Amino acid sequence: ASNNSSDRTALQAEVTQLRQEIDRVAKTTSFNGTKLLDGSFANATFQVGANAGEGIAIDSIVSANSTTLGNTDFYVSTVATGTPAGTPAVMAAVPAGTFTITNAAGTAVSLGALAEVATGAERNKQVVDAVNAKSSETGVFARQTTSGYEIFSDRALATTNFGAAWGTTTGGASPPAAATATANQLDDINVNSFGDSQKALMVIDKAINAINSSRADLGALQSRFENAVANIQITGENISAA
């Protein structure tokens, strides 16, 4: 909230550079001429025994390319706000309980009351701010768009989750469109607004989880290799002694 548009522009420049560096590492990391982190390393089998079929297989290593890393499905419900004939010059206050969002546990969370405003743009901002103020409870976020605003989450959302009376309380807004799933990756993130930064953080969290999971798998495989090498060495010693 303390960042102005110039701050966000500077932050976005840094985000872009960091993303490009992640891509560079993904595309250039290799061993013995084999790329390891660009998604091409898969279905490799290492021979660890004396006989055929005695191997350890690695299905794949996570792709660290920004076009695939952190893949997250966002369910987006769009509200297009217009100015139909008969729209009052002043939009009335909205009582608490009119706007609700159902959280992951199935509990309806009230977004609180909205004060009287003079324009549709002000009402849009009110709703977006109200949704984001409760995001820690709901896991649902909002951001303004050129035609209205959108509400999004990384879980499936139903239009009915957002309460009633959208049309009469937002200056003639169209009903929220059914939430549709849109995939986002590290390559798509930006921090140009609060809503965008929340999307970015979700994608980054998924990316970190994917990297950590792959590291855990590789660590376990390394332990298997070490045990296999130790067994082979002991066998070699026993044969030499015999």
PDB file of C-alpha atoms in Angstrom:
ATOM      1  CA  ALA A   1       0.000   0.000   0.000  1.00  0.00           C
ATOM      2  CA  SER A   2       2.957   2.330   0.452  1.00  0.00           C
ATOM      3  CA  ASN A   3       4.137   1.914  -3.155  1.00  0.00           C
ATOM      4  CA  ASN A   4       3.129   4.430  -5.809  1.00  0.00           C
ATOM      5  CA  SER A   5       3.046   3.772  -9.546  1.00  0.00           C
ATOM      6  CA  SER A   6       6.721   4.716  -9.977  1.00  0.00           C
ATOM      7  CA  ASP A   7       7.695   2.302  -7.206  1.00  0.00           C
ATOM      8  CA  ARG A   8       5.722  -0.480  -8.839  1.00  0.00           C
ATOM      9  CA  THR A   9       7.323   0.235 -12.208  1.00  0.00           C
ATOM     10  CA  ALA A  10      10.772  -0.077 -10.620  1.00  0.00           C
ATOM     11  CA  LEU A  11       9.764  -3.256  -8.794  1.00  0.00           C
ATOM     12  CA  GLN A  12       8.403  -4.725 -12.013  1.00  0.00           C
ATOM     13  CA  ALA A  13      11.734  -4.020 -13.730  1.00  0.00           C
ATOM     14  CA  GLU A  14      13.474  -6.044 -11.014  1.00  0.00           C
ATOM     15  CA  VAL A  15      10.906  -8.846 -11.278  1.00  0.00           C
ATOM     16  CA  THR A  16      11.545  -9.014 -15.022  1.00  0.00           C
ATOM     17  CA  GLN A  17      15.319  -9.235 -14.538  1.00  0.00           C
ATOM     18  CA  LEU A  18      15.014 -11.964 -11.895  1.00  0.00           C
ATOM     19  CA  ARG A  19      12.663 -13.947 -14.124  1.00  0.00           C
ATOM     20  CA  GLN A  20      15.143 -13.686 -17.003  1.00  0.00           C
ATOM     21  CA  GLU A  21      17.929 -14.910 -14.724  1.00  0.00           C
ATOM     22  CA  ILE A  22      15.836 -17.936 -13.710  1.00  0.00           C
ATOM     23  CA  ASP A  23      15.352 -18.668 -17.413  1.00  0.00           C
ATOM     24  CA  ARG A  24      19.087 -18.302 -18.078  1.00  0.00           C
ATOM     25  CA  VAL A  25      19.948 -20.783 -15.332  1.00  0.00           C
ATOM     26  CA  ALA A  26      17.288 -23.213 -16.585  1.00  0.00           C
ATOM     27  CA  LYS A  27      18.526 -23.094 -20.153  1.00  0.00           C
ATOM     28  CA  THR A  28      22.268 -23.270 -19.476  1.00  0.00           C
ATOM     29  CA  THR A  29      22.665 -25.697 -16.561  1.00  0.00           C
ATOM     30  CA  SER A  30      24.085 -28.931 -17.904  1.00  0.00           C
ATOM     31  CA  PHE A  31      26.270 -31.915 -17.053  1.00  0.00           C
ATOM     32  CA  ASN A  32      28.399 -33.667 -19.665  1.00  0.00           C
ATOM     33  CA  GLY A  33      26.456 -31.872 -22.396  1.00  0.00           C
ATOM     34  CA  THR A  34      23.030 -32.856 -21.045  1.00  0.00           C
ATOM     35  CA  LYS A  35      20.636 -30.059 -20.082  1.00  0.00           C
ATOM     36  CA  LEU A  36      19.251 -30.657 -16.598  1.00  0.00           C
ATOM     37  CA  LEU A  37      16.740 -27.912 -15.766  1.00  0.00           C
ATOM     38  CA  ASP A  38      15.081 -26.970 -19.055  1.00  0.00           C
ATOM     39  CA  GLY A  39      12.509 -29.778 -18.901  1.00  0.00           C
ATOM     40  CA  SER A  40      14.245 -32.046 -21.411  1.00  0.00           C
ATOM     41  CA  PHE A  41      15.892 -34.365 -18.849  1.00  0.00           C
ATOM     42  CA  ALA A  42      13.510 -37.287 -18.401  1.00  0.00           C
ATOM     43  CA  ASN A  43      13.323 -41.088 -18.281  1.00  0.00           C
ATOM     44  CA  ALA A  44      16.995 -41.613 -17.496  1.00  0.00           C
ATOM     45  CA  THR A  45      18.181 -44.968 -16.119  1.00  0.00           C
ATOM     46  CA  PHE A  46      21.519 -45.409 -14.348  1.00  0.00           C
ATOM     47  CA  GLN A  47      23.087 -48.850 -14.231  1.00  0.00           C
ATOM     48  CA  VAL A  48      24.051 -49.696 -10.640  1.00  0.00           C
ATOM     49  CA  GLY A  49      24.325 -53.468 -10.685  1.00  0.00           C
ATOM     50  CA  ALA A  50      26.280 -56.150 -12.519  1.00  0.00           C
ATOM     51  CA  ASN A  51      23.280 -57.601 -14.321  1.00  0.00           C
ATOM     52  CA  ALA A  52      20.791 -56.290 -16.873  1.00  0.00           C
ATOM     53  CA  GLY A  53      17.860 -54.415 -15.373  1.00  0.00           C
ATOM     54  CA  GLU A  54      19.701 -53.490 -12.192  1.00  0.00           C
ATOM     55  CA  GLY A  55      19.305 -49.747 -12.502  1.00  0.00           C
ATOM     56  CA  ILE A  56      17.892 -46.663 -10.843  1.00  0.00           C
ATOM     57  CA  ALA A  57      15.512 -44.595 -12.964  1.00  0.00           C
ATOM     58  CA  ILE A  58      14.827 -40.869 -12.797  1.00  0.00           C
ATOM     59  CA  ASP A  59      11.513 -39.916 -14.342  1.00  0.00           C
ATOM     60  CA  SER A  60      12.304 -36.215 -14.707  1.00  0.00           C
ATOM     61  CA  ILE A  61      13.696 -33.102 -13.081  1.00  0.00           C
ATOM     62  CA  VAL A  62      11.358 -30.143 -12.737  1.00  0.00           C
ATOM     63  CA  SER A  63      11.528 -27.674 -15.616  1.00  0.00           C
ATOM     64  CA  ALA A  64      12.745 -24.310 -14.340  1.00  0.00           C
ATOM     65  CA  ASN A  65      11.712 -22.435 -17.484  1.00  0.00           C
ATOM     66  CA  SER A  66       9.575 -19.433 -16.606  1.00  0.00           C
ATOM     67  CA  THR A  67       7.027 -20.492 -19.230  1.00  0.00           C
ATOM     68  CA  THR A  68       6.198 -23.643 -17.228  1.00  0.00           C
ATOM     69  CA  LEU A  69       7.429 -23.095 -13.663  1.00  0.00           C
ATOM     70  CA  GLY A  70       4.813 -22.250 -11.034  1.00  0.00           C
ATOM     71  CA  ASN A  71       1.860 -23.271 -13.206  1.00  0.00           C
ATOM     72  CA  THR A  72      -1.270 -22.149 -11.347  1.00  0.00           C
ATOM     73  CA  ASP A  73      -4.896 -22.247 -12.438  1.00  0.00           C
ATOM     74  CA  PHE A  74      -6.672 -19.057 -11.442  1.00  0.00           C
ATOM     75  CA  TYR A  75     -10.443 -19.092 -11.422  1.00  0.00           C
ATOM     76  CA  VAL A  76     -11.504 -15.630 -12.522  1.00  0.00           C
ATOM     77  CA  SER A  77     -14.992 -14.157 -12.317  1.00  0.00           C
ATOM     78  CA  THR A  78     -15.355 -10.897 -14.243  1.00  0.00           C
ATOM     79  CA  VAL A  79     -17.810  -8.092 -13.442  1.00  0.00           C
ATOM     80  CA  ALA A  80     -18.367  -5.608 -16.275  1.00  0.00           C
ATOM     81  CA  THR A  81     -19.735  -2.325 -14.964  1.00  0.00           C
ATOM     82  CA  GLY A  82     -21.712  -0.134 -17.325  1.00  0.00           C
ATOM     83  CA  THR A  83     -23.807   2.997 -16.985  1.00  0.00           C
ATOM     84  CA  PRO A  84     -27.319   2.087 -18.104  1.00  0.00           C
ATOM     85  CA  ALA A  85     -30.150   4.570 -18.419  1.00  0.00           C
ATOM     86  CA  GLY A  86     -31.686   5.458 -15.088  1.00  0.00           C
ATOM     87  CA  THR A  87     -28.526   4.892 -13.055  1.00  0.00           C
ATOM     88  CA  PRO A  88     -28.704   7.242 -10.053  1.00  0.00           C
ATOM     89  CA  ALA A  89     -26.158  10.050  -9.848  1.00  0.00           C
ATOM     90  CA  VAL A  90     -25.304   8.922  -6.332  1.00  0.00           C
ATOM     91  CA  MET A  91     -24.949   5.235  -5.591  1.00  0.00           C
ATOM     92  CA  ALA A  92     -26.512   4.354  -2.283  1.00  0.00           C
ATOM     93  CA  ALA A  93     -24.676   2.815   0.617  1.00  0.00           C
ATOM     94  CA  VAL A  94     -24.702  -0.990   0.710  1.00  0.00           C
ATOM     95  CA  PRO A  95     -25.466  -2.634   4.057  1.00  0.00           C
ATOM     96  CA  ALA A  96     -23.176  -5.234   5.587  1.00  0.00           C
ATOM     97  CA  GLY A  97     -24.010  -8.757   4.507  1.00  0.00           C
ATOM     98  CA  THR A  98     -24.986  -7.842   0.946  1.00  0.00           C
ATOM     99  CA  PHE A  99     -21.612  -8.907  -0.387  1.00  0.00           C
ATOM    100  CA  THR A 100     -20.247 -12.221   0.876  1.00  0.00           C
ATOM    101  CA  ILE A 101     -17.579 -14.644  -0.232  1.00  0.00           C
ATOM    102  CA  THR A 102     -17.569 -18.313   0.671  1.00  0.00           C
ATOM    103  CA  ASN A 103     -14.163 -19.464   1.901  1.00  0.00           C
ATOM    104  CA  ALA A 104     -12.563 -22.872   1.361  1.00  0.00           C
ATOM    105  CA  ALA A 105     -14.303 -24.235   4.466  1.00  0.00           C
ATOM    106  CA  GLY A 106     -17.727 -23.290   3.061  1.00  0.00           C
ATOM    107  CA  THR A 107     -18.305 -20.374   5.454  1.00  0.00           C
ATOM    108  CA  ALA A 108     -19.770 -17.142   4.066  1.00  0.00           C
ATOM    109  CA  VAL A 109     -17.540 -14.180   4.933  1.00  0.00           C
ATOM    110  CA  SER A 110     -19.182 -10.758   4.836  1.00  0.00           C
ATOM    111  CA  LEU A 111     -17.276  -8.006   3.050  1.00  0.00           C
ATOM    112  CA  GLY A 112     -18.871  -5.397   5.296  1.00  0.00           C
ATOM    113  CA  ALA A 113     -20.817  -2.276   4.416  1.00  0.00           C
ATOM    114  CA  LEU A 114     -20.037   0.019   1.498  1.00  0.00           C
ATOM    115  CA  ALA A 115     -20.442   3.774   1.847  1.00  0.00           C
ATOM    116  CA  GLU A 116     -22.376   5.972  -0.568  1.00  0.00           C
ATOM    117  CA  VAL A 117     -20.390   6.935  -3.679  1.00  0.00           C
ATOM    118  CA  ALA A 118     -20.866   9.208  -6.685  1.00  0.00           C
ATOM    119  CA  THR A 119     -19.439   7.114  -9.532  1.00  0.00           C
ATOM    120  CA  GLY A 120     -19.210   3.567 -10.748  1.00  0.00           C
ATOM    121  CA  ALA A 121     -15.421   3.741 -10.628  1.00  0.00           C
ATOM    122  CA  GLU A 122     -15.579   4.574  -6.920  1.00  0.00           C
ATOM    123  CA  ARG A 123     -17.928   1.647  -6.318  1.00  0.00           C
ATOM    124  CA  ASN A 124     -15.568  -0.657  -8.239  1.00  0.00           C
ATOM    125  CA  LYS A 125     -12.693   0.423  -6.014  1.00  0.00           C
ATOM    126  CA  GLN A 126     -14.840  -0.104  -2.906  1.00  0.00           C
ATOM    127  CA  VAL A 127     -15.678  -3.674  -3.885  1.00  0.00           C
ATOM    128  CA  VAL A 128     -12.084  -4.487  -4.876  1.00  0.00           C
ATOM    129  CA  ASP A 129     -10.755  -3.077  -1.595  1.00  0.00           C
ATOM    130  CA  ALA A 130     -13.418  -4.928   0.403  1.00  0.00           C
ATOM    131  CA  VAL A 131     -12.588  -8.250  -1.266  1.00  0.00           C
ATOM    132  CA  ASN A 132      -8.850  -7.805  -0.746  1.00  0.00           C
ATOM    133  CA  ALA A 133      -9.329  -6.754   2.889  1.00  0.00           C
ATOM    134  CA  LYS A 134     -10.841 -10.197   3.575  1.00  0.00           C
ATOM    135  CA  SER A 135      -8.429 -12.181   1.394  1.00  0.00           C
ATOM    136  CA  SER A 136      -6.633 -13.691   4.389  1.00  0.00           C
ATOM    137  CA  GLU A 137      -9.949 -15.259   5.438  1.00  0.00           C
ATOM    138  CA  THR A 138     -11.264 -16.202   2.003  1.00  0.00           C
ATOM    139  CA  GLY A 139      -8.267 -16.835  -0.251  1.00  0.00           C
ATOM    140  CA  VAL A 140     -10.066 -14.704  -2.851  1.00  0.00           C
ATOM    141  CA  PHE A 141      -8.641 -11.518  -4.380  1.00  0.00           C
ATOM    142  CA  ALA A 142      -9.809  -8.755  -6.696  1.00  0.00           C
ATOM    143  CA  ARG A 143      -8.362  -6.200  -9.071  1.00  0.00           C
ATOM    144  CA  GLN A 144      -9.786  -3.392 -11.158  1.00  0.00           C
ATOM    145  CA  THR A 145      -9.870  -3.690 -14.939  1.00  0.00           C
ATOM    146  CA  THR A 146     -10.601  -1.230 -17.717  1.00  0.00           C
ATOM    147  CA  SER A 147     -14.204  -2.440 -17.920  1.00  0.00           C
ATOM    148  CA  GLY A 148     -14.940  -3.137 -14.253  1.00  0.00           C
ATOM    149  CA  TYR A 149     -13.187  -5.573 -11.963  1.00  0.00           C
ATOM    150  CA  GLU A 150     -12.424  -9.244 -11.571  1.00  0.00           C
ATOM    151  CA  ILE A 151     -12.406 -11.597  -8.620  1.00  0.00           C
ATOM    152  CA  PHE A 152     -10.019 -14.521  -8.626  1.00  0.00           C
ATOM    153  CA  SER A 153      -8.696 -17.417  -6.583  1.00  0.00           C
ATOM    154  CA  ASP A 154      -6.620 -20.558  -7.141  1.00  0.00           C
ATOM    155  CA  ARG A 155      -9.646 -22.696  -6.284  1.00  0.00           C
ATOM    156  CA  ALA A 156     -12.871 -23.152  -8.194  1.00  0.00           C
ATOM    157  CA  LEU A 157     -15.394 -20.411  -7.479  1.00  0.00           C
ATOM    158  CA  ALA A 158     -19.125 -20.307  -7.988  1.00  0.00           C
ATOM    159  CA  THR A 159     -20.833 -17.071  -8.980  1.00  0.00           C
ATOM    160  CA  THR A 160     -23.215 -17.424  -6.046  1.00  0.00           C
ATOM    161  CA  ASN A 161     -20.257 -17.175  -3.644  1.00  0.00           C
ATOM    162  CA  PHE A 162     -20.206 -13.425  -4.106  1.00  0.00           C
ATOM    163  CA  GLY A 163     -23.577 -12.583  -2.611  1.00  0.00           C
ATOM    164  CA  ALA A 164     -26.680 -11.013  -4.127  1.00  0.00           C
ATOM    165  CA  ALA A 165     -27.890  -7.781  -5.701  1.00  0.00           C
ATOM    166  CA  TRP A 166     -24.830  -7.082  -7.834  1.00  0.00           C
ATOM    167  CA  GLY A 167     -26.798  -5.254 -10.484  1.00  0.00           C
ATOM    168  CA  THR A 168     -28.658  -2.928  -8.142  1.00  0.00           C
ATOM    169  CA  THR A 169     -25.719  -2.105  -5.893  1.00  0.00           C
ATOM    170  CA  THR A 170     -22.953  -1.471  -8.411  1.00  0.00           C
ATOM    171  CA  GLY A 171     -24.607   1.020 -10.675  1.00  0.00           C
ATOM    172  CA  GLY A 172     -25.950  -1.426 -13.222  1.00  0.00           C
ATOM    173  CA  ALA A 173     -23.111  -3.925 -13.214  1.00  0.00           C
ATOM    174  CA  SER A 174     -23.515  -7.081 -15.209  1.00  0.00           C
ATOM    175  CA  PRO A 175     -23.751 -10.226 -13.059  1.00  0.00           C
ATOM    176  CA  PRO A 176     -20.377 -11.865 -12.371  1.00  0.00           C
ATOM    177  CA  ALA A 177     -19.429 -14.169 -15.193  1.00  0.00           C
ATOM    178  CA  ALA A 178     -18.952 -17.812 -14.308  1.00  0.00           C
ATOM    179  CA  ALA A 179     -15.455 -18.350 -12.948  1.00  0.00           C
ATOM    180  CA  THR A 180     -13.171 -19.753 -15.625  1.00  0.00           C
ATOM    181  CA  ALA A 181      -9.797 -21.366 -15.062  1.00  0.00           C
ATOM    182  CA  THR A 182      -6.808 -19.583 -16.611  1.00  0.00           C
ATOM    183  CA  ALA A 183      -3.286 -20.977 -16.293  1.00  0.00           C
ATOM    184  CA  ASN A 184      -0.517 -18.639 -15.160  1.00  0.00           C
ATOM    185  CA  GLN A 185       3.212 -19.320 -14.949  1.00  0.00           C
ATOM    186  CA  LEU A 186       6.242 -17.421 -13.726  1.00  0.00           C
ATOM    187  CA  ASP A 187       6.438 -15.791 -17.141  1.00  0.00           C
ATOM    188  CA  ASP A 188       3.037 -14.130 -16.569  1.00  0.00           C
ATOM    189  CA  ILE A 189       3.619 -12.461 -13.213  1.00  0.00           C
ATOM    190  CA  ASN A 190       3.657  -8.729 -12.594  1.00  0.00           C
ATOM    191  CA  VAL A 191       3.395  -6.460  -9.563  1.00  0.00           C
ATOM    192  CA  ASN A 192       1.597  -3.540 -11.167  1.00  0.00           C
ATOM    193  CA  SER A 193      -1.227  -3.616  -8.620  1.00  0.00           C
ATOM    194  CA  PHE A 194      -2.180  -5.265  -5.342  1.00  0.00           C
ATOM    195  CA  GLY A 195      -4.265  -7.882  -7.140  1.00  0.00           C
ATOM    196  CA  ASP A 196      -1.504  -8.614  -9.648  1.00  0.00           C
ATOM    197  CA  SER A 197       1.049  -8.988  -6.858  1.00  0.00           C
ATOM    198  CA  GLN A 198      -1.205 -11.480  -5.062  1.00  0.00           C
ATOM    199  CA  LYS A 199      -1.407 -13.537  -8.243  1.00  0.00           C
ATOM    200  CA  ALA A 200       2.370 -13.291  -8.531  1.00  0.00           C
ATOM    201  CA  LEU A 201       2.888 -14.532  -4.980  1.00  0.00           C
ATOM    202  CA  MET A 202       0.628 -17.541  -5.566  1.00  0.00           C
ATOM    203  CA  VAL A 203       2.557 -18.451  -8.718  1.00  0.00           C
ATOM    204  CA  ILE A 204       5.897 -17.952  -6.934  1.00  0.00           C
ATOM    205  CA  ASP A 205       4.714 -20.166  -4.055  1.00  0.00           C
ATOM    206  CA  LYS A 206       3.827 -22.909  -6.552  1.00  0.00           C
ATOM    207  CA  ALA A 207       7.210 -22.479  -8.236  1.00  0.00           C
ATOM    208  CA  ILE A 208       9.074 -22.781  -4.927  1.00  0.00           C
ATOM    209  CA  ASN A 209       7.037 -25.859  -3.977  1.00  0.00           C
ATOM    210  CA  ALA A 210       7.838 -27.480  -7.330  1.00  0.00           C
ATOM    211  CA  ILE A 211      11.564 -26.789  -6.922  1.00  0.00           C
ATOM    212  CA  ASN A 212      11.569 -28.027  -3.319  1.00  0.00           C
ATOM    213  CA  SER A 213       9.706 -31.195  -4.278  1.00  0.00           C
ATOM    214  CA  SER A 214      12.169 -31.925  -7.068  1.00  0.00           C
ATOM    215  CA  ARG A 215      15.118 -31.273  -4.747  1.00  0.00           C
ATOM    216  CA  ALA A 216      13.637 -33.696  -2.207  1.00  0.00           C
ATOM    217  CA  ASP A 217      13.220 -36.362  -4.892  1.00  0.00           C
ATOM    218  CA  LEU A 218      16.793 -35.872  -6.103  1.00  0.00           C
ATOM    219  CA  GLY A 219      18.079 -35.991  -2.525  1.00  0.00           C
ATOM    220  CA  ALA A 220      16.361 -39.321  -2.000  1.00  0.00           C
ATOM    221  CA  LEU A 221      17.811 -40.617  -5.266  1.00  0.00           C
ATOM    222  CA  GLN A 222      21.265 -39.469  -4.220  1.00  0.00           C
ATOM    223  CA  SER A 223      20.911 -41.521  -1.024  1.00  0.00           C
ATOM    224  CA  ARG A 224      19.947 -44.546  -3.130  1.00  0.00           C
ATOM    225  CA  PHE A 225      23.006 -44.036  -5.337  1.00  0.00           C
ATOM    226  CA  GLU A 226      25.284 -43.721  -2.304  1.00  0.00           C
ATOM    227  CA  ASN A 227      23.894 -46.956  -0.841  1.00  0.00           C
ATOM    228  CA  ALA A 228      24.268 -48.713  -4.205  1.00  0.00           C
ATOM    229  CA  VAL A 229      27.877 -47.513  -4.529  1.00  0.00           C
ATOM    230  CA  ALA A 230      28.642 -48.643  -0.951  1.00  0.00           C
ATOM    231  CA  ASN A 231      27.182 -52.098  -1.637  1.00  0.00           C
ATOM    232  CA  ILE A 232      29.185 -52.422  -4.861  1.00  0.00           C
ATOM    233  CA  GLN A 233      32.386 -51.452  -3.041  1.00  0.00           C
ATOM    234  CA  ILE A 234      31.741 -54.013  -0.299  1.00  0.00           C
ATOM    235  CA  THR A 235      31.015 -56.673  -2.920  1.00  0.00           C
ATOM    236  CA  GLY A 236      34.248 -55.783  -4.724  1.00  0.00           C
ATOM    237  CA  GLU A 237      36.228 -56.051  -1.492  1.00  0.00           C
ATOM    238  CA  ASN A 238      34.680 -59.434  -0.687  1.00  0.00           C
ATOM    239  CA  ILE A 239      35.439 -60.794  -4.150  1.00  0.00           C
ATOM    240  CA  SER A 240      39.026 -59.530  -3.962  1.00  0.00           C
ATOM    241  CA  ALA A 241      39.440 -61.112  -0.534  1.00  0.00           C
ATOM    242  CA  ALA A 242      37.976 -64.408  -1.760  1.00  0.00           C
TER     243      ALA A 242
END
